[in-house]
CSV table of C-alpha atoms and ligand atoms in Angstrom, one decimal:
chain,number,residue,atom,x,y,z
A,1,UNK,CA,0.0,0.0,0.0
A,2,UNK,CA,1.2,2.8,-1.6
A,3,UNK,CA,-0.3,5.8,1.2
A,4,UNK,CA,1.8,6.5,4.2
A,5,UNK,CA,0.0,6.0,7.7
A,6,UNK,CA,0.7,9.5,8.5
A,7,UNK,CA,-2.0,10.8,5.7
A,8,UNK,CA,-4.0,9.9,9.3
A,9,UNK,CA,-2.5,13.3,10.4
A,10,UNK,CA,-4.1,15.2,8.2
A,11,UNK,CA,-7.5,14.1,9.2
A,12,UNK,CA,-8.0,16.4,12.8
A,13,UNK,CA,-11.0,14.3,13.7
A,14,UNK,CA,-9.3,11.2,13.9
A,15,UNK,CA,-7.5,12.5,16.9
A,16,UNK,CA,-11.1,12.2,18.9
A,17,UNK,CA,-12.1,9.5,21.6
A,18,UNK,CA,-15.5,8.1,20.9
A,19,UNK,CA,-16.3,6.1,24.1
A,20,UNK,CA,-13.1,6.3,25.3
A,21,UNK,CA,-11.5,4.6,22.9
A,22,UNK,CA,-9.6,6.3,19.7
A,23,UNK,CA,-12.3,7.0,16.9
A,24,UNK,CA,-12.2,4.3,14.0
A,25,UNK,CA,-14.0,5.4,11.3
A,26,UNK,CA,-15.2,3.2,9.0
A,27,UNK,CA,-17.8,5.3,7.8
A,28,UNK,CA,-16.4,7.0,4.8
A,29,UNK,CA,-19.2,5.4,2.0
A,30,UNK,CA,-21.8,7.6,4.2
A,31,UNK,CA,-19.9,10.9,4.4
A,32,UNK,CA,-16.1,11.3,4.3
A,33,UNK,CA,-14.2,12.8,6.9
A,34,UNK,CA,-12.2,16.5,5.9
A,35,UNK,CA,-8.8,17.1,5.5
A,36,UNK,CA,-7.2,19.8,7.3
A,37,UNK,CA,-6.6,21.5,3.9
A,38,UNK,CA,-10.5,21.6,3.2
A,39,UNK,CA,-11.2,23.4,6.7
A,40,UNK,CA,-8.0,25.5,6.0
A,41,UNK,CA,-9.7,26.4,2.9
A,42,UNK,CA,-13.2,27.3,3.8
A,43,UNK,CA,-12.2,28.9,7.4
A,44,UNK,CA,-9.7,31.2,5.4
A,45,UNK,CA,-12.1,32.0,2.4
A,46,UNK,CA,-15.1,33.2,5.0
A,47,UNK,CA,-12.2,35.0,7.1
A,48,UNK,CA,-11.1,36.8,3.9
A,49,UNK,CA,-12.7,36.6,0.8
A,50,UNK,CA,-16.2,36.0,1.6
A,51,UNK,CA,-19.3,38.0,-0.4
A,52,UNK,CA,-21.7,36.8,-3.3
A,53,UNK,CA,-20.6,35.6,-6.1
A,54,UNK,CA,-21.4,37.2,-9.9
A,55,UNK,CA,-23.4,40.3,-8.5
A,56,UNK,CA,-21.5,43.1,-6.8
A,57,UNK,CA,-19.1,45.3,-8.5
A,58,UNK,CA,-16.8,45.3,-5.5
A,59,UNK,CA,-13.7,43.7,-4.4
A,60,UNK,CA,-14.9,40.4,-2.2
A,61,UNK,CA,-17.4,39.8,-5.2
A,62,UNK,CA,-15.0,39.6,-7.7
A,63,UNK,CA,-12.2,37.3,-5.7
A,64,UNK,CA,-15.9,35.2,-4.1
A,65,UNK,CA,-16.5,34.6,-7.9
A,66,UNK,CA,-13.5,34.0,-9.2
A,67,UNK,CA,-12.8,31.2,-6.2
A,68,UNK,CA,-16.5,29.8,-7.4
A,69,UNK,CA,-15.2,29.4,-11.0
A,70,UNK,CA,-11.6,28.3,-10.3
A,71,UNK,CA,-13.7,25.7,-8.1
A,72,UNK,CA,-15.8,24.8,-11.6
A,73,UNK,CA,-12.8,24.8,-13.8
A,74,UNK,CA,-10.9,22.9,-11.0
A,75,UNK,CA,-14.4,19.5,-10.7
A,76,UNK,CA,-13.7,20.0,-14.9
A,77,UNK,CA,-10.0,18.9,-14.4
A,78,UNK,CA,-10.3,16.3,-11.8
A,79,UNK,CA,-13.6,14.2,-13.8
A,80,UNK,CA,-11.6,15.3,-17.1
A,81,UNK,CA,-14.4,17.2,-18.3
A,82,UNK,CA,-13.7,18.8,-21.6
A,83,UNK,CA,-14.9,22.1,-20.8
A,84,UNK,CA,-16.1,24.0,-17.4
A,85,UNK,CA,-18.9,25.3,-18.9
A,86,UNK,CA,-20.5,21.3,-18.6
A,87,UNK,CA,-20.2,21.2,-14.8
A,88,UNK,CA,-23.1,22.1,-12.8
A,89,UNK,CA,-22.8,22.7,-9.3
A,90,UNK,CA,-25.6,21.1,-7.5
A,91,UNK,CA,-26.0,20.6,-3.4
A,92,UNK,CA,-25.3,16.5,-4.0
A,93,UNK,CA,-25.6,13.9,-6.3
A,94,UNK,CA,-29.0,13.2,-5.5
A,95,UNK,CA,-29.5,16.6,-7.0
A,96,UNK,CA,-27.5,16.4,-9.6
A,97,UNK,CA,-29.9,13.0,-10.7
A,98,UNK,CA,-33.0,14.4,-9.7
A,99,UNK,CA,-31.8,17.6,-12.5
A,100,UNK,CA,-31.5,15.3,-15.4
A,101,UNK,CA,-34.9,13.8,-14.0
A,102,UNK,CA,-36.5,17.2,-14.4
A,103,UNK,CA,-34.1,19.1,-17.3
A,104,UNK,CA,-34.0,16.3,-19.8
A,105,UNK,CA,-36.6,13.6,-19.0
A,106,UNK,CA,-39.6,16.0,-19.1
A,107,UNK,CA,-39.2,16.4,-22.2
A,108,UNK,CA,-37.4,13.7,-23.8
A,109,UNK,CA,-39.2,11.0,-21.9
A,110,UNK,CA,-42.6,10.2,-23.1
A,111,UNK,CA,-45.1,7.7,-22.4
A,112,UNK,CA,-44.1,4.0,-22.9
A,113,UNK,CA,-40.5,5.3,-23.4
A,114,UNK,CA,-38.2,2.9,-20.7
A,115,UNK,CA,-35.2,3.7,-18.7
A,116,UNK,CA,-33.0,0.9,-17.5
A,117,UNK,CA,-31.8,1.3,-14.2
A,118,UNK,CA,-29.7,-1.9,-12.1
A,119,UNK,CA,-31.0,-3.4,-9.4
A,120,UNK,CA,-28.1,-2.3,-7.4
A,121,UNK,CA,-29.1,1.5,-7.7
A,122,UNK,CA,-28.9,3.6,-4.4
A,123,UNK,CA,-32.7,5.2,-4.2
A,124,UNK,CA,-31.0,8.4,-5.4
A,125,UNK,CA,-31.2,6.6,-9.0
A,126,UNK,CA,-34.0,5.0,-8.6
A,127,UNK,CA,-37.0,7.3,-7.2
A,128,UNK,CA,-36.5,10.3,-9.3
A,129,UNK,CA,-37.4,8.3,-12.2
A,130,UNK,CA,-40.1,6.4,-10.5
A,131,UNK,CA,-41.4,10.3,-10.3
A,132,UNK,CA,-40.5,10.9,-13.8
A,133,UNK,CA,-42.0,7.7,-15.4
A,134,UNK,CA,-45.2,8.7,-13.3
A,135,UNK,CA,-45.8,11.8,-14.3
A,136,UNK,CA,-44.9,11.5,-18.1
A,137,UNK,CA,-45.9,7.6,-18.6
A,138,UNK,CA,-42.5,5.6,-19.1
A,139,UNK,CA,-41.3,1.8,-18.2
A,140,UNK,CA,-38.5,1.2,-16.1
A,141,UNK,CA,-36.5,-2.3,-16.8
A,142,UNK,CA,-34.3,-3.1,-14.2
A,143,UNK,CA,-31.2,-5.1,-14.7
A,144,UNK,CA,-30.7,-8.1,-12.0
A,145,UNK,CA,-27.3,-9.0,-11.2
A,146,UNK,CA,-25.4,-12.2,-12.2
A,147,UNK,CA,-24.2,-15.4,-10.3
A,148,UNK,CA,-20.8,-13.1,-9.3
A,149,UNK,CA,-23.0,-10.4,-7.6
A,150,UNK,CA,-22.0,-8.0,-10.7
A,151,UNK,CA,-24.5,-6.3,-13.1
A,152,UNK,CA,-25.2,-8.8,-15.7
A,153,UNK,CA,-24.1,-7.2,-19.5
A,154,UNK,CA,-26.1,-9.8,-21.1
A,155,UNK,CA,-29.5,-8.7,-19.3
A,156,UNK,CA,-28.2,-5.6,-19.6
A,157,UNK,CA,-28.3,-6.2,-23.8
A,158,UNK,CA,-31.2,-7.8,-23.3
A,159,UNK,CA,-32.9,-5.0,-21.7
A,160,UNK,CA,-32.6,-2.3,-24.6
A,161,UNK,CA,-35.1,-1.6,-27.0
A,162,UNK,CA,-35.7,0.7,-29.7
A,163,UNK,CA,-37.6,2.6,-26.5
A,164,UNK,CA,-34.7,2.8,-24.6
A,165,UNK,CA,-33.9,6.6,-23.9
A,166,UNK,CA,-31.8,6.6,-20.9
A,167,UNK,CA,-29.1,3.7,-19.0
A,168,UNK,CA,-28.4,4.8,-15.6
A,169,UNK,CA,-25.9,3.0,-13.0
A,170,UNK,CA,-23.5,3.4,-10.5
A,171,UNK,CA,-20.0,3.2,-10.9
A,172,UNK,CA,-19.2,1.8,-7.9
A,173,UNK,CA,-21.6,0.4,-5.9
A,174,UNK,CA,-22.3,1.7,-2.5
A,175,UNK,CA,-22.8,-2.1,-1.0
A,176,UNK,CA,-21.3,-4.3,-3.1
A,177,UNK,CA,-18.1,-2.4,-3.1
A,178,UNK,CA,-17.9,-3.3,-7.1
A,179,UNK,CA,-16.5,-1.2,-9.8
A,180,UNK,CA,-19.1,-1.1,-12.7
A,181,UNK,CA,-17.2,-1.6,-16.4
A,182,UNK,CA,-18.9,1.7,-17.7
A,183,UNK,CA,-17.0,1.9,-21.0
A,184,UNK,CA,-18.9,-1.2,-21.8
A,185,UNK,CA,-22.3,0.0,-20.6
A,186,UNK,CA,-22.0,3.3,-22.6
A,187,UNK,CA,-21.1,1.5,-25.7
A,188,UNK,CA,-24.4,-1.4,-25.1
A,189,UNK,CA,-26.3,2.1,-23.9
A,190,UNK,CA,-25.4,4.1,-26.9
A,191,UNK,CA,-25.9,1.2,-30.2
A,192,UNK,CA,-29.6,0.8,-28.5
A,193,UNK,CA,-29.3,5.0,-29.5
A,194,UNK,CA,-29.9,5.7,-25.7
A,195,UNK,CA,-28.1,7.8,-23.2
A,196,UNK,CA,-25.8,7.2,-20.3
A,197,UNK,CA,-26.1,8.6,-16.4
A,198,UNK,CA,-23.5,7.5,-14.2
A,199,UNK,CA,-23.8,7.6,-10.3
A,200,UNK,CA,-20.3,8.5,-9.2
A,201,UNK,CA,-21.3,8.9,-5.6
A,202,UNK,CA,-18.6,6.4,-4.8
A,203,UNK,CA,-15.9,6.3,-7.4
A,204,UNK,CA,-14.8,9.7,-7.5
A,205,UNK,CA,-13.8,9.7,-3.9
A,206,UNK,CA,-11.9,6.2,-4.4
A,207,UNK,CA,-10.2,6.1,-8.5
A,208,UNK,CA,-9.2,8.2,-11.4
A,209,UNK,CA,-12.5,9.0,-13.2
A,210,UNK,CA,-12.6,10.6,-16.9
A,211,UNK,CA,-15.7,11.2,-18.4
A,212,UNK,CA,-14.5,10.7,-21.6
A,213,UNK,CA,-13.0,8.1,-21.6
A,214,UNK,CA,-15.5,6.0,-20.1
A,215,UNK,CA,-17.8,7.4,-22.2
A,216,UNK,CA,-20.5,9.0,-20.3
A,217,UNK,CA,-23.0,11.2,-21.3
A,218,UNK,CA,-24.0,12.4,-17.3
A,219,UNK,CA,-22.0,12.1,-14.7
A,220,UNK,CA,-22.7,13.2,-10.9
A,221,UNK,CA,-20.9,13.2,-7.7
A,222,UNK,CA,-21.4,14.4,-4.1
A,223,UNK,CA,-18.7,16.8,-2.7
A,224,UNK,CA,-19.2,15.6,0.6
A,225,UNK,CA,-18.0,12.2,0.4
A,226,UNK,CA,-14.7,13.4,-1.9
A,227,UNK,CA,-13.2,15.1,1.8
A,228,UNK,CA,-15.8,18.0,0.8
A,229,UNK,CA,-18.7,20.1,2.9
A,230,UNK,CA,-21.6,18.6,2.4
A,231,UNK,CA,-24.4,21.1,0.5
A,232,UNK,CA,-21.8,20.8,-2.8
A,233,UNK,CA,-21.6,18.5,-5.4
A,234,UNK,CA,-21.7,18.3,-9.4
A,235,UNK,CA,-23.4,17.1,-12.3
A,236,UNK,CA,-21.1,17.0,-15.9
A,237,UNK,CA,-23.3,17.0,-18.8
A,238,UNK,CA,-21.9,16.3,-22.2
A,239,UNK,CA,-21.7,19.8,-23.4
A,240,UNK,CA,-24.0,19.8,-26.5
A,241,UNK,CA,-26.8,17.8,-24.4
A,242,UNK,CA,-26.5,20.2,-21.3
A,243,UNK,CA,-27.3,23.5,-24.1
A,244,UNK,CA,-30.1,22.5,-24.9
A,245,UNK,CA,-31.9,21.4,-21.5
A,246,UNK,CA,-34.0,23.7,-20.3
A,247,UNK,CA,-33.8,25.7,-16.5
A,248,UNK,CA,-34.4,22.9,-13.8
A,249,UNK,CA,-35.4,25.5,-11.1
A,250,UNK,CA,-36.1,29.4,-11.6
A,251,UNK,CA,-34.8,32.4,-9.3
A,252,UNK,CA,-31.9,34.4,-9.4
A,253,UNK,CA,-28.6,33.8,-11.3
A,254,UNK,CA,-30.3,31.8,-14.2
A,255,UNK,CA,-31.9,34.5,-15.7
A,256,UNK,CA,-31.1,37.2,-18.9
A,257,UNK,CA,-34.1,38.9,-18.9
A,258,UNK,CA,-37.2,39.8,-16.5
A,259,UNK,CA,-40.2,40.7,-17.7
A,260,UNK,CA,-43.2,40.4,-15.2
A,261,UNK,CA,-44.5,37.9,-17.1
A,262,UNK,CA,-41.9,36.1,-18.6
A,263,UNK,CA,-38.2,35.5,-18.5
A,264,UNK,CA,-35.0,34.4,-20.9
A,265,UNK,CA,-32.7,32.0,-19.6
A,266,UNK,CA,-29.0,32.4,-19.0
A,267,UNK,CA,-26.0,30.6,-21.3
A,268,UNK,CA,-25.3,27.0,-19.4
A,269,UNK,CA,-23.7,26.5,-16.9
A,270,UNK,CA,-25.7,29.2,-14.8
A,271,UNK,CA,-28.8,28.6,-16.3
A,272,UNK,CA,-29.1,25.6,-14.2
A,273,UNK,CA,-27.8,27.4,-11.1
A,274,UNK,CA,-31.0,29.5,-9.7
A,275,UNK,CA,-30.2,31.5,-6.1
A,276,UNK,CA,-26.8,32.2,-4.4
A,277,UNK,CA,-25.1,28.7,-4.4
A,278,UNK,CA,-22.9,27.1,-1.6
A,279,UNK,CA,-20.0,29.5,-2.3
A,280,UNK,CA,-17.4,28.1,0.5
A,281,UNK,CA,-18.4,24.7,0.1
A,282,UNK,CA,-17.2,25.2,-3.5
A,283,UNK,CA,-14.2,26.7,-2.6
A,284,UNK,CA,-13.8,23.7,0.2
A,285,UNK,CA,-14.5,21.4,-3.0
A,286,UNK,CA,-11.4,22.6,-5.0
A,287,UNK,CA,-9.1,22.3,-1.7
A,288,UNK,CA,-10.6,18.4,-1.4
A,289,UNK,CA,-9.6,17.6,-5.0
A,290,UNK,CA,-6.5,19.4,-4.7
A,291,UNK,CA,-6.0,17.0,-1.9
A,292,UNK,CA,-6.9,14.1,-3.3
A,293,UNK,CA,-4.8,14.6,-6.3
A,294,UNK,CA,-1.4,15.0,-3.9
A,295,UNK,CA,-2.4,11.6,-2.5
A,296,UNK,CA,-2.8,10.0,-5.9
A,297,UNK,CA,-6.1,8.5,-7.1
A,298,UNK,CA,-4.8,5.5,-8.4
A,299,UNK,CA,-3.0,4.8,-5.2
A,300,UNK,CA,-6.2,5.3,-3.3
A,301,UNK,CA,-7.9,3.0,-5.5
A,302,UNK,CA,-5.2,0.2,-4.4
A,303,UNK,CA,-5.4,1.0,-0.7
A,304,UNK,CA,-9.2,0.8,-1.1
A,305,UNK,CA,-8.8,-2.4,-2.5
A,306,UNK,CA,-6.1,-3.9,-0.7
A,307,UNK,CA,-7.4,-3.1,2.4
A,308,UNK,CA,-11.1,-4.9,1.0
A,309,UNK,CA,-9.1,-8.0,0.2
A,310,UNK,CA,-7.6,-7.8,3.7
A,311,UNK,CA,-10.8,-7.0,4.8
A,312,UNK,CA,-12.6,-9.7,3.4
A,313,UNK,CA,-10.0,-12.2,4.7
A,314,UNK,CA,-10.3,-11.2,8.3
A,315,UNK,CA,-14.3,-10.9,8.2
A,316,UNK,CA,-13.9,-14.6,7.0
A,317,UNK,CA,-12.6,-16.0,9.7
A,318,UNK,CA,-14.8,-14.7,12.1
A,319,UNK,CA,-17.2,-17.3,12.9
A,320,UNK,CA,-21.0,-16.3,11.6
A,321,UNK,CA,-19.9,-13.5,8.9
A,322,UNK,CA,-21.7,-14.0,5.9
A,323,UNK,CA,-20.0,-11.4,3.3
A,324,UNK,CA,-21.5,-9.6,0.0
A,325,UNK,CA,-20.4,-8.3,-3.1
A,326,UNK,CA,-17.9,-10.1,-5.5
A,327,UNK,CA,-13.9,-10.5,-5.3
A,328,UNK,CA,-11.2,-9.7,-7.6
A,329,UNK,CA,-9.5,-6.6,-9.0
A,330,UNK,CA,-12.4,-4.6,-9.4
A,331,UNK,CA,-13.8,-4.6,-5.5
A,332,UNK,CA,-13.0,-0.9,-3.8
A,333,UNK,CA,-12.9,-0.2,-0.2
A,334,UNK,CA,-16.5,-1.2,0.8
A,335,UNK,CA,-17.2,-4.0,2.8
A,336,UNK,CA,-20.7,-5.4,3.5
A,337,UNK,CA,-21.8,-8.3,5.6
A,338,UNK,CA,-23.9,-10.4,8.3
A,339,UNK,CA,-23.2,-11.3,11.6
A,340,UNK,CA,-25.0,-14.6,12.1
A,341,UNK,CA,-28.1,-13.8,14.9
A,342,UNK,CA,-27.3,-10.4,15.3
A,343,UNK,CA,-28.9,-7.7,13.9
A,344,UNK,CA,-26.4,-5.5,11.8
A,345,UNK,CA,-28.0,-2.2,14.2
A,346,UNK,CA,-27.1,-4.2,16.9
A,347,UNK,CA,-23.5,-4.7,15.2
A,348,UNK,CA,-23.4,-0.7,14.6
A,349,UNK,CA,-24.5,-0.4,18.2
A,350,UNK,CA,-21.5,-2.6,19.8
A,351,UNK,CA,-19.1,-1.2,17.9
A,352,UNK,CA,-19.9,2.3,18.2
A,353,UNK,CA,-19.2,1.9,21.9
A,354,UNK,CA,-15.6,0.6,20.8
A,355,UNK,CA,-15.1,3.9,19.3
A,356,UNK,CA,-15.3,1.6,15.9
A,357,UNK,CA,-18.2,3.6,13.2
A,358,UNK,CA,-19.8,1.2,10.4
A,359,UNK,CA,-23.0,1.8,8.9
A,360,UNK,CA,-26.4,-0.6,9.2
A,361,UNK,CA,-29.2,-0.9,7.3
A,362,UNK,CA,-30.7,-0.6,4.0
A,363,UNK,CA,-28.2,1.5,2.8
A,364,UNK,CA,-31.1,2.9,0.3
A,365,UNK,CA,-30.4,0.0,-1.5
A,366,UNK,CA,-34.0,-1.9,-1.0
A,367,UNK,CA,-34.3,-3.7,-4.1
A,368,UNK,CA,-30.6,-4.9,-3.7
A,369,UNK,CA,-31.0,-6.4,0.0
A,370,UNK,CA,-34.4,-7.6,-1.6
A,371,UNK,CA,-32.1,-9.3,-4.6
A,372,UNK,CA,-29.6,-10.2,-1.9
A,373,UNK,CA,-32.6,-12.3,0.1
A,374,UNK,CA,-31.8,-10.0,3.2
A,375,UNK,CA,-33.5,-6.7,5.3
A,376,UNK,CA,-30.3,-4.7,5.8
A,377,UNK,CA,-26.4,-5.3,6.4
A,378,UNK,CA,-23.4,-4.0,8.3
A,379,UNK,CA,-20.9,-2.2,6.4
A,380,UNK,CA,-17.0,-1.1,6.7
A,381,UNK,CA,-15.8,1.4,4.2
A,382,UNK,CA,-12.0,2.2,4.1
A,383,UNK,CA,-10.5,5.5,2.6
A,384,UNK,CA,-7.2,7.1,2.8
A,385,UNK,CA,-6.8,7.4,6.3
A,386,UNK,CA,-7.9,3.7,7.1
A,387,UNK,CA,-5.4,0.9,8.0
A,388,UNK,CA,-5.2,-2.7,8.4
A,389,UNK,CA,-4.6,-2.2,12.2
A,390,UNK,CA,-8.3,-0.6,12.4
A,391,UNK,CA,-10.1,-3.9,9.8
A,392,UNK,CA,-8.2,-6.1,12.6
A,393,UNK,CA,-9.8,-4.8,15.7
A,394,UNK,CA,-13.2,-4.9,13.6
A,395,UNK,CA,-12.5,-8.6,12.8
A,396,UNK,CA,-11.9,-9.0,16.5
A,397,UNK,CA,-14.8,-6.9,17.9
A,398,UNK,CA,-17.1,-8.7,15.6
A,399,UNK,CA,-15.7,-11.8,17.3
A,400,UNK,CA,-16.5,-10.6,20.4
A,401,UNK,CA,-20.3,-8.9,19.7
A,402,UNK,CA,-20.8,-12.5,18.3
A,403,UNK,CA,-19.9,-14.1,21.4
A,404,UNK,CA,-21.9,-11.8,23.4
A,405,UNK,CA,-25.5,-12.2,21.7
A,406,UNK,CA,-25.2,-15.6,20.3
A,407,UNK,CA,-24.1,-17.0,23.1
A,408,UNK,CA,-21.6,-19.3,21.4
A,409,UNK,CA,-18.5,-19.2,24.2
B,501,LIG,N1,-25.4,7.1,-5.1
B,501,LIG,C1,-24.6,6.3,-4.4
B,501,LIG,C2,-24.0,5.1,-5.0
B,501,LIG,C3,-24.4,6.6,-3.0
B,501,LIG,O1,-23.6,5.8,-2.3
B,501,LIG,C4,-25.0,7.8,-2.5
B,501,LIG,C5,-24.8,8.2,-1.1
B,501,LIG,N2,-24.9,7.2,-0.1
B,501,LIG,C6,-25.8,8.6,-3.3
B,501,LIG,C7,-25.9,8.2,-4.6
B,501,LIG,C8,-26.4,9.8,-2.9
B,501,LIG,O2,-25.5,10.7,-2.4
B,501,LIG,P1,-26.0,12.1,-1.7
B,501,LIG,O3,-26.8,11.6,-0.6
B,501,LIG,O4,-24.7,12.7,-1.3
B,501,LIG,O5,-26.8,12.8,-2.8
């Protein structure tokens, strides 16, 4: 593993007790803990540079906007974008979904149109097009997994139709932990002449993503879980799409003209950016990718996975684990699982007061648990900051919570 233990230093919360014991997060699929640099960043933008941005002729306005843009040009860069002017800055990547939902699929979707979806979405890319196929009359197909617990291409081809206007999938899943081979899905999405969305909630954080090469049409993210504030995020839109969508929410910014009863829209990227945005989260946003960058994507990608495979061989031998998700090369940092007769809250629960955080639940995954035959699971998900010293007291803790409930001395 390429990143140095003392990356830990540059996390400040992970200096906390929780409990009394030292905080192990293993949290960082839910929300990402912040790099000193990020709080550096924001703390020194509101101490100095802090106004609205694209409004006031004065001084803070101009350096407030020109730290908003730098932030745009800087998520263009970093997703490999081929122009700034395709990045919309949206609170999350919920958002960013739910604006295709709105800006493209009320008009392009009509009734018995169908948009193909897996059936290991997060409900973020699932229920706004439940909304959108509601109001406007359009199928959804989902795609089931295969035998390996990854999305299976041939259902996939099987799914398309000459009605098929949209593909949309994660690219790494939030449960299964599984990279998603989206060159290949673009290419199956675009010969059925449809559209690709991808879900990058979870691989921007965790591996070099380019839009272009992988052949995206959408692509959205969340700020928060990339080392960001949370309230930031963005949405790429292949540039000649994006121009022609119209506004997704009205107000201020968006506009050209105001008449009283009617209005012209802005040139993209504002025209999809209605009321003052989250300036300093922005600004937080570039110092996260910045940060991410010095670490080295790819090197986080193998830490993520190294640590799953270690992972994955500790959680094993801990009697009553059941694990999920496939193994190999293309498994990231995200670890899901059972304990046998012990509810995974209970799991979070006896943990927590071992200072150790994992998430339980659904994980807004329901028609994946439903595919996996189970109500909710535990999960462990690594970044940067995580080391094997912190999967081994989870492997032993779990040891223990088993112990205690089951009863099994
Ligand atoms: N997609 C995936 C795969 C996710 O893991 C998440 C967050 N759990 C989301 C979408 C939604 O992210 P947010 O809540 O930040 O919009």
């Amino acid at each position: 593993m390429a990143i140095s233990a003392e990356r830990r230093d540059d996390f400040p919360i992970l200096r906390r007790r929780v409990h009394g014991a030292p905080l192990v997060y293993l949290d960082s699929a839910a929300s990402a803990q912040k790099p000193e640099r990020v709080l550096d960043a924001v703390d020194g933008f509101y101490r100095q540079h802090y106004a609205n941005v694209h409004r006031g002729a004065h001084t803070l306005s101009a350096e407030a906007t020109d730290a908003y843009e730098a932030a745009r040009t800087r998520v263009a860069r970093f997703i490999n974008a081929p122009d700034e002017r395709s990045v919309v800055f949206v609170r999350n990547a919920t958002e960013g979904i739910n604006l295709v939902a709105h800006a493209w699929g009320r008009r392009a979707i009509g009734p018995g149109d169908e948009i193909v979806v897996t059936v290991a979405e997060h409900h973020a890319n699932l229920v706004p097009w439940h909304l959108l196929a509601a109001e406007r009359g359009a199928v959804i197909r989902g795609v089931p997994l295969g035998g390996d617990q990854r999305v299976d291409l041939d259902a996939l081809k099987g799914a398309m139709s000459p009605r098929t206007k949209l593909v949309t999938t994660f690219h790494v899943s939030n449960v299964l932990g599984v990279l998603n081979p989206i060159a290949e899905i673009a290419r199956i999405a675009h010969e059925a002449g449809a559209l690709l969305l991808v879900d990058g909630a979870q691989a921007v954080p965790h591996l070099p993503v380019d839009v272009q090469a992988l052949g995206a049409d959408m692509y959205a993210f969340s700020g928060h879980k990339v080392g960001a504030p949370s309230g930031i995020g963005a949405l790429w839109v292949r540039e000649e799409l994006l121009a022609t969508w119209p506004p997704f929410m009205g107000g201020g910014e968006m506009i050209r003209t105001v008449a009283l009863d009617r209005s012209t829209y802005a040139d993209i990227p504002m025209r999809f950016e209605a009321g003052t945005p989250a300036i300093a989260e922005a600004v937080g946003l570039h110092a996260a990718l910045d940060y991410l960058d010095e670490v080295g994507l790819q090197d986080i990608w193998d830490h993520d996975r190294a640590l799953a495979r270690y992972a994955i061989e500790r959680l094993r031998g801990v009697d009553g684990v059941t694990l999920y998700g496939p193994e190999g090369d293309d498994r990231g940092g995200i670890v899901t699982f059972n304990l046998d007769g012990v509810h995974p809250h209970d799991v979070a629960s006896a943990l927590d007061v071992r200072g150790v955080a994992i998430r339980a639940g659904h994980h807004c995954a329901q028609p994946l648990m439903g595919a996996l035959g189970v109500r909710s699971t535990a999960r462990a998900s690594f970044w940067i900051h995580t080391t094997t010293d912190e999967i081994d007291l989870l492997a032993d803790a779990l040891g223990e919570v088993r112990t205690f409930f089951a009863g099994v001395a």
